[in-house]
Amino acid sequence: MSEQIVIPDIGTEDAVDVIELSVSAGQEVTPDQTLMVLESDKASMEIPSPYHAVISEVLIKEGDQVTTGQAAFVVTFCESESEAASQNPSVSGSNDTPDMASVAQAVSPVNESRSSESDSMSNKTTQSIGVRVPDIDTREAVELIEVCVSVGDEIDKDDALVVLESDKASMEIPSPHAGTVLSIEVQQGQQLKQDDLILHLQGIGEQSASEAPAQMPNSASDKGESQVSLDADCPEVQIQHINTTGVIQNRPSLSVYAGPAVRLMARELGVDLAEVPGSGPNQRVLKDDIQQYVKRLVQRSASYVESSAIPSVPEVDFSEFGDIKVEAMSKLAKLTALNMQRSWLNVPHVTQFDLLDITDLETFRREQADESQKRDVKLTSLAFVFKALAIALKEHPKFNTSLSLDGESLIYKQYVHIGMAVDTDYGLVVPVIRDVDQKNIWELADDIARAAHDARERKLRPNDMKGGCFTVSSLGRIGGTGFTPIINTPEVGILGLSNMDVKPVWNAEEACFEPHKVLPVALSYDHRVINGGDAGRFLVFFKSLIADLRQLALIG
Ligand code: CAO
């Protein structure tokens, strides 16, 4: 059986341009697959297929101007679709322009009202919900490293849908709704930004009168307000309805004019379309624009490599000497490597070692076991280290600075946020504990435990890892007597903690050796900003705070 697909109600009587035909004659199309992209002087919109069918004829071409109701394609159904279509009164097979309701039905296979009160303004419906990337605290694209669901999966609210990985951490994106996964619109390795479509869910929701047929954005209320959150409990996850015409409504992140093929190309190359100047009509981005953009980037990075004077390491074929196994590094591991190398190459590091006497601290900490249980907070020596460090940073403000890029000035921070290196299964991450100087030991212990937990459970967001002034890297639990930590630039110092040990300390009064608990520390600092004298004084002061906790109470 043959049928026509007509242009749905596009909210204007004016003709609009066909800027891209996404299918051709002979091609099989599935429901929701983009057939074409239309563009008015205000927005572009994709027109999805209402059917699973084969395109037998294309009645329009790119550059044509089309209006609501105009026939665009002739399609041939497979048997089951044919029966469904014959029961659908809107599909008449005639060339007449259908009324608005029939157009809406004809192109709305994913928004099926189950209510018998079809004229009600607010009906319970089973509807297709587009789940988008929520606010992830960054405007930059992040990599999708794992898709956790498959088409057909029944999922609960808050089940992980995908895992994204930014420069600093990976994070799971939870489902805002329970439902069945209808389609997955992303794939592993893809770069995603806030608002990008992840998948479609068949969920239960309220269909309200505001879900009117798609309109071109010709009034203030049309500018992006079509994107609504269905779930007040999860306001950060943006959900987009496919409205009754099946047309995906315009939204801010699509404000760059570009067709699906161009968007696909940009995604594959990891190019942010917003950065690419468009040379088409209305600054529409063309494939050629992306190619030029990438060419410029490659040339720029090639000239950077040429100008760097670091001799490269010769490649070795290790398989000559025995069996090998090659494993790709995760994005996080590669970025950590890059950051380490950047810091190591740019910053003249000096590392100074010392031993902290934590005998009294450990006695006091253990005495707090009941209180710790009562408060349900794990109290480790790290909370005391953070507290003392915050006081030392305030007393020695040069350690709480960054050097300006031109090397002309020092930026003194009036806040004390301290980063904490956390070793996780998926790599090294550094969440930042905020306002350490303003928190007491219990609050710090709580923050430390929470940050370590969130890091290991991939719950950190990019903002949780920003804004650090200084970093602590504690390898104590793991072991070792000392190491030289690399500064987390643009910070100017990092404190490394090694394994606590018991050492004999001479008691002159009693003329005997006594066992003391000592914590080996290593302070690495940027020698452009801090000189050896500064570092010596800083460490002596810090050491005295740790050795005699009463000072924490007096000064902190
Ligand atoms: N020496 C000996 N034991 C230590 C210690 C030290 N320096 N520091 C902590 N411990 C003990 C704790 O007291 C605790 O013992 P109890 O359970 O008996 O009380 C135990 O080790 C576990 O501590 P923890 O690791 O759970 O908690 P923490 O607050 O000491 O450290 C964190 C938290 C996140 C810093 C740590 O778990 C971690 O990930 N460290 C690795 C950081 C890292 O990878 N650095 C390298 C970066 S550069 O490559």
Coordinates of C-alpha atoms in Angstrom, one line a residue, residues 147-550:
V147 CA 26.0 3.5 27.5
C148 CA 24.4 1.6 30.4
V149 CA 21.1 0.7 28.8
S150 CA 19.8 -1.0 25.7
V151 CA 16.7 -0.5 23.6
G152 CA 13.8 -2.4 25.2
D153 CA 15.2 -2.2 28.7
E154 CA 12.7 -1.4 31.5
I155 CA 14.4 1.1 33.7
D156 CA 13.6 2.8 37.0
K157 CA 13.9 6.5 37.8
D158 CA 17.6 7.3 38.7
D159 CA 19.0 4.2 36.9
A160 CA 22.2 5.2 35.2
L161 CA 21.7 5.8 31.5
V162 CA 25.2 6.8 30.4
V163 CA 28.5 7.6 31.8
L164 CA 30.2 10.8 30.7
E165 CA 33.8 11.7 31.3
S166 CA 35.2 15.2 31.4
D167 CA 38.8 16.4 31.8
K168 CA 38.5 15.8 35.5
A169 CA 36.0 13.0 36.3
S170 CA 33.4 10.7 35.0
M171 CA 29.8 11.0 36.0
E172 CA 26.7 8.9 35.6
I173 CA 23.6 10.5 34.2
P174 CA 20.5 9.1 35.9
S175 CA 17.2 8.6 34.3
P176 CA 14.6 11.2 35.3
H177 CA 11.8 8.7 34.8
A178 CA 10.9 5.1 34.9
G179 CA 10.0 3.6 31.6
T180 CA 11.1 1.6 28.6
V181 CA 14.0 2.6 26.4
L182 CA 12.6 3.2 22.9
S183 CA 15.7 4.4 21.1
I184 CA 19.3 5.4 22.0
E185 CA 20.5 8.5 20.2
V186 CA 24.1 8.4 21.2
Q187 CA 27.0 6.1 21.0
Q188 CA 30.2 5.4 23.0
G189 CA 33.0 7.9 22.2
Q190 CA 30.6 10.6 21.2
Q191 CA 31.1 14.2 22.5
L192 CA 28.1 15.4 24.4
K193 CA 27.0 18.8 25.8
Q194 CA 24.3 19.9 28.1
D195 CA 20.9 19.5 26.3
D196 CA 22.1 16.9 23.8
L197 CA 19.6 14.2 23.3
I198 CA 20.6 10.8 24.9
L199 CA 17.6 8.6 24.3
H200 CA 13.8 8.3 24.1
L201 CA 11.9 6.7 26.9
Q202 CA 8.3 5.4 26.8
G203 CA 7.2 6.8 30.1
I204 CA 3.9 7.8 31.8
G205 CA 3.3 11.5 32.1
E206 CA 0.8 14.3 32.0
Q207 CA 0.0 15.6 28.6
S208 CA -1.1 19.2 29.1
A209 CA -2.6 21.7 26.8
S210 CA 0.8 23.4 26.5
E211 CA 1.9 20.5 24.3
A212 CA 0.4 22.1 21.2
P213 CA 1.5 21.2 17.7
A214 CA 4.9 22.6 16.9
Q215 CA 5.2 26.2 16.2
M216 CA 8.0 28.1 14.6
P217 CA 9.4 30.4 17.3
N218 CA 7.8 33.6 16.4
S219 CA 6.8 34.8 19.8
A220 CA 8.7 35.2 23.1
S221 CA 6.9 32.2 24.5
D222 CA 8.3 30.0 21.7
K223 CA 11.9 30.7 22.4
G224 CA 13.0 27.6 24.0
E225 CA 10.1 27.3 26.5
S226 CA 9.1 24.1 24.8
Q227 CA 11.8 22.4 26.7
V228 CA 10.2 21.4 30.0
S229 CA 11.2 19.4 33.0
L230 CA 8.5 16.7 33.7
D231 CA 10.0 15.9 37.0
A232 CA 10.1 18.4 39.8
D233 CA 12.3 16.1 41.8
C234 CA 14.9 16.2 39.1
P235 CA 15.0 19.7 37.9
E236 CA 18.4 19.5 36.4
V237 CA 17.5 16.8 33.8
Q238 CA 15.9 18.5 30.9
I239 CA 13.2 16.6 29.1
Q240 CA 11.9 17.4 25.7
H241 CA 8.5 16.3 24.5
I242 CA 8.0 15.3 21.0
N243 CA 4.8 17.2 20.5
T244 CA 1.7 16.1 18.8
T245 CA 3.0 16.8 15.4
G246 CA 6.0 14.7 16.0
V247 CA 8.2 17.7 15.3
I248 CA 11.0 18.2 17.8
Q249 CA 10.6 21.8 19.0
N250 CA 13.3 24.3 18.6
R251 CA 15.7 24.7 21.5
P252 CA 18.7 26.9 22.4
S253 CA 21.4 24.3 21.8
L254 CA 20.2 23.9 18.3
S255 CA 20.4 27.6 17.6
V256 CA 23.4 27.0 15.3
Y257 CA 22.0 26.4 11.9
A258 CA 23.2 23.1 10.6
G259 CA 21.5 20.0 9.2
P260 CA 21.8 16.5 10.7
A261 CA 24.5 15.3 8.4
V262 CA 26.6 18.3 9.3
R263 CA 25.9 17.8 13.0
L264 CA 26.8 14.1 12.6
M265 CA 30.1 15.1 11.0
A266 CA 30.8 17.6 13.8
R267 CA 30.1 15.0 16.4
E268 CA 32.3 12.4 14.8
L269 CA 35.2 14.9 14.6
G270 CA 34.5 16.2 18.1
V271 CA 33.9 19.7 16.8
D272 CA 31.8 22.2 18.7
L273 CA 29.4 23.6 16.1
A274 CA 29.1 26.8 18.0
E275 CA 32.8 27.5 17.3
V276 CA 32.5 27.0 13.5
P277 CA 31.7 30.1 11.4
G278 CA 28.9 29.2 9.0
S279 CA 29.2 30.3 5.4
G280 CA 25.7 29.1 4.2
P281 CA 22.5 31.2 4.1
N282 CA 21.7 32.6 7.6
Q283 CA 25.2 31.6 8.7
R284 CA 24.3 28.0 8.3
V285 CA 27.2 25.7 9.0
L286 CA 28.2 23.5 6.0
K287 CA 30.4 20.4 5.8
D288 CA 33.0 22.5 4.1
D289 CA 33.1 24.9 7.1
I290 CA 33.8 22.0 9.4
Q291 CA 36.6 20.8 7.2
Q292 CA 38.2 24.2 7.1
Y293 CA 37.9 24.6 10.8
V294 CA 39.5 21.2 11.5
K295 CA 42.3 22.0 8.9
R296 CA 43.1 25.3 10.8
L297 CA 43.2 23.4 14.1
V298 CA 45.6 20.8 12.8
Q299 CA 47.9 23.4 11.3
R300 CA 47.9 25.3 14.6
S301 CA 48.8 22.2 16.6
A302 CA 51.4 21.1 14.1
S303 CA 53.2 24.5 14.4
Y304 CA 53.1 24.2 18.1
V305 CA 54.8 20.8 18.0
E306 CA 57.4 22.0 15.7
S307 CA 58.3 25.0 17.9
S308 CA 58.6 22.8 21.0
A309 CA 62.2 21.9 21.7
I310 CA 61.7 18.7 23.6
P311 CA 63.3 15.7 21.8
S312 CA 60.8 12.9 21.2
V313 CA 61.4 9.4 22.6
P314 CA 62.2 6.9 19.8
E315 CA 59.5 4.3 19.2
V316 CA 60.4 0.8 20.2
D317 CA 58.8 -2.4 18.9
F318 CA 58.5 -4.3 22.1
S319 CA 57.0 -7.4 20.4
E320 CA 60.5 -8.1 19.1
F321 CA 61.4 -9.1 22.6
G322 CA 58.4 -11.2 23.6
D323 CA 54.6 -11.2 23.7
I324 CA 52.8 -7.9 24.4
K325 CA 49.3 -6.7 25.1
V326 CA 48.2 -3.2 24.0
E327 CA 45.4 -1.6 26.0
A328 CA 44.0 1.8 25.2
M329 CA 44.2 4.4 28.0
S330 CA 41.0 6.0 29.3
K331 CA 40.4 9.6 28.5
L332 CA 40.9 10.4 32.2
A333 CA 44.3 8.6 32.2
K334 CA 45.4 10.5 29.1
L335 CA 44.4 13.8 30.5
T336 CA 46.0 13.1 33.8
A337 CA 49.2 12.2 31.9
L338 CA 49.0 15.5 29.9
N339 CA 48.4 17.6 33.1
M340 CA 51.3 15.9 34.8
Q341 CA 53.6 16.5 31.9
R342 CA 52.4 20.1 31.5
S343 CA 53.1 20.8 35.1
W344 CA 56.4 19.0 35.2
L345 CA 57.7 20.8 32.1
N346 CA 56.4 24.3 33.0
V347 CA 57.1 24.5 36.7
P348 CA 60.5 24.3 38.4
H349 CA 59.7 21.9 41.2
V350 CA 61.5 21.6 44.5
T351 CA 60.5 19.0 47.0
Q352 CA 61.2 19.4 50.7
F353 CA 60.8 16.4 53.1
D354 CA 60.0 16.3 56.8
L355 CA 58.5 14.2 59.5
L356 CA 55.4 15.3 61.4
D357 CA 55.0 14.1 65.0
I358 CA 51.4 12.9 65.2
T359 CA 51.7 11.0 68.5
D360 CA 49.3 13.3 70.3
L361 CA 47.1 13.7 67.3
E362 CA 46.6 10.0 67.0
T363 CA 45.9 9.6 70.7
F364 CA 43.3 12.4 70.5
R365 CA 41.8 11.0 67.3
R366 CA 41.4 7.5 68.9
E367 CA 39.8 9.1 71.9
Q368 CA 37.1 10.4 69.6
A369 CA 36.0 6.9 68.5
D370 CA 32.7 7.2 70.4
E371 CA 32.0 10.7 69.2
S372 CA 32.9 9.6 65.7
Q373 CA 30.4 6.8 65.9
K374 CA 27.7 9.1 67.4
R375 CA 28.2 11.6 64.6
D376 CA 28.6 8.8 62.0
V377 CA 31.7 10.5 60.6
K378 CA 35.0 8.7 60.0
L379 CA 37.7 10.8 61.6
T380 CA 41.1 10.2 59.9
S381 CA 44.3 12.2 60.4
L382 CA 43.6 13.9 57.1
A383 CA 41.0 16.2 58.7
F384 CA 43.6 17.5 61.1
V385 CA 46.1 17.9 58.2
F386 CA 43.5 20.0 56.2
K387 CA 42.8 22.2 59.2
A388 CA 46.4 22.8 59.9
L389 CA 47.2 23.4 56.3
A390 CA 44.4 26.0 56.0
I391 CA 45.9 27.9 58.9
A392 CA 49.4 27.6 57.4
L393 CA 48.1 28.9 54.0
K394 CA 46.6 32.0 55.7
E395 CA 49.8 32.6 57.7
H396 CA 51.9 32.1 54.6
P397 CA 49.7 33.6 51.8
K398 CA 52.3 33.1 49.1
F399 CA 51.4 29.4 49.2
N400 CA 47.9 30.4 48.4
T401 CA 48.6 32.1 45.1
S402 CA 48.9 31.5 41.4
L403 CA 51.4 33.1 39.0
S404 CA 49.8 35.1 36.2
L405 CA 50.3 33.6 32.8
D406 CA 52.6 36.4 31.7
G407 CA 54.7 35.8 34.9
E408 CA 54.2 39.5 35.9
S409 CA 52.1 39.1 38.9
L410 CA 50.9 36.9 41.8
I411 CA 47.2 36.3 42.3
Y412 CA 46.5 36.0 46.0
K413 CA 43.4 34.0 46.8
Q414 CA 41.2 35.2 49.6
Y415 CA 39.6 31.8 50.1
V416 CA 41.1 28.5 51.1
H417 CA 39.9 25.6 48.9
I418 CA 42.1 22.5 49.1
G419 CA 42.1 19.7 46.6
M420 CA 42.4 16.0 47.7
A421 CA 43.9 13.4 45.3
V422 CA 41.7 10.4 45.3
D423 CA 42.8 7.0 43.9
T424 CA 39.8 5.4 42.1
D425 CA 39.3 2.4 39.9
Y426 CA 39.0 4.6 36.9
G427 CA 42.0 6.9 37.6
L428 CA 43.1 9.8 39.7
V429 CA 40.7 12.6 40.5
V430 CA 41.0 15.6 42.7
P431 CA 37.8 16.9 44.4
V432 CA 38.1 20.2 46.1
I433 CA 37.1 20.8 49.7
R434 CA 35.8 24.3 49.9
D435 CA 36.4 27.0 52.6
V436 CA 38.6 24.7 54.7
D437 CA 39.6 27.6 56.9
Q438 CA 36.0 28.1 58.0
K439 CA 35.2 24.5 58.9
N440 CA 35.8 22.5 62.1
I441 CA 37.5 19.2 62.2
W442 CA 34.2 17.2 62.1
E443 CA 32.9 19.2 59.2
L444 CA 36.2 18.6 57.4
A445 CA 36.2 14.8 58.2
D446 CA 32.7 14.7 56.8
D447 CA 33.6 16.6 53.6
I448 CA 36.7 14.4 53.1
A449 CA 34.8 11.1 53.4
R450 CA 32.0 12.4 51.2
A451 CA 34.4 13.6 48.5
A452 CA 36.3 10.3 48.5
H453 CA 33.0 8.4 48.3
D454 CA 31.6 10.6 45.5
A455 CA 34.9 10.3 43.6
R456 CA 34.9 6.5 43.8
E457 CA 31.2 6.3 42.9
R458 CA 31.7 8.6 39.9
K459 CA 29.3 11.1 41.4
L460 CA 31.6 14.1 41.2
R461 CA 30.6 17.0 38.9
P462 CA 33.2 19.2 37.1
N463 CA 32.5 22.0 39.6
D464 CA 33.5 19.8 42.5
M465 CA 37.0 19.7 41.1
K466 CA 37.5 23.3 40.3
G467 CA 38.9 26.2 42.2
G468 CA 41.5 24.5 44.4
C469 CA 44.3 26.6 45.9
F470 CA 46.6 23.8 47.1
T471 CA 46.5 20.0 46.9
V472 CA 47.0 17.1 49.4
S473 CA 48.0 13.7 48.1
S474 CA 47.8 11.1 50.9
L475 CA 49.4 7.8 50.0
G476 CA 49.6 6.9 53.7
R477 CA 47.1 4.1 53.6
I478 CA 48.7 2.6 50.6
G479 CA 52.3 2.7 51.9
G480 CA 55.8 4.1 51.1
T481 CA 58.2 6.3 53.0
G482 CA 58.2 9.3 50.7
F483 CA 57.6 10.6 47.2
T484 CA 57.8 13.8 45.2
P485 CA 54.3 14.9 44.3
I486 CA 53.8 16.9 41.2
I487 CA 52.1 20.3 41.6
N488 CA 48.6 20.7 40.3
T489 CA 49.2 23.8 38.3
P490 CA 48.3 26.7 38.4
E491 CA 48.5 26.0 42.2
V492 CA 52.0 26.6 43.6
G493 CA 52.2 23.8 46.2
I494 CA 51.2 20.3 47.0
L495 CA 51.7 18.3 50.2
G496 CA 52.3 14.5 49.9
L497 CA 51.7 12.3 52.9
S498 CA 53.3 8.9 53.3
N499 CA 52.8 5.9 55.6
M500 CA 52.8 6.7 59.3
D501 CA 55.6 5.0 61.2
V502 CA 56.8 4.6 64.8
K503 CA 60.3 6.0 65.5
P504 CA 62.4 6.4 68.6
V505 CA 62.6 10.0 69.7
W506 CA 65.2 11.1 72.3
N507 CA 63.6 12.5 75.5
A508 CA 66.4 14.7 77.0
E509 CA 64.7 15.2 80.4
E510 CA 64.2 11.5 81.0
A511 CA 67.4 10.6 79.1
C512 CA 65.7 7.9 77.1
F513 CA 64.2 7.1 73.7
E514 CA 60.4 7.1 73.4
P515 CA 58.3 5.7 70.6
H516 CA 56.7 8.4 68.6
K517 CA 54.2 8.2 65.7
V518 CA 55.6 10.1 62.7
L519 CA 54.1 11.0 59.4
P520 CA 56.5 11.5 56.5
V521 CA 55.5 14.5 54.4
A522 CA 56.9 16.0 51.2
L523 CA 56.1 19.6 50.2
S524 CA 56.6 20.3 46.5
Y525 CA 56.5 24.0 45.5
D526 CA 56.9 26.2 42.4
H527 CA 60.3 27.7 42.8
R528 CA 59.3 30.6 40.6
V529 CA 57.0 31.8 43.4
I530 CA 58.4 30.2 46.6
N531 CA 62.0 30.0 47.6
G532 CA 63.6 27.5 50.0
G533 CA 63.3 29.9 53.0
D534 CA 59.6 30.4 52.5
A535 CA 59.1 26.6 52.2
G536 CA 61.2 25.9 55.3
R537 CA 59.2 28.4 57.4
F538 CA 55.9 27.1 56.1
L539 CA 56.8 23.5 56.9
V540 CA 58.1 24.3 60.4
F541 CA 54.9 26.3 61.2
F542 CA 52.7 23.5 59.8
K543 CA 54.6 20.9 61.7
S544 CA 54.2 22.8 65.0
L545 CA 50.4 22.9 64.5
I546 CA 50.1 19.2 63.9
A547 CA 52.4 18.4 66.8
D548 CA 50.4 20.4 69.3
L549 CA 46.7 20.4 68.5
R550 CA 46.0 23.1 71.1

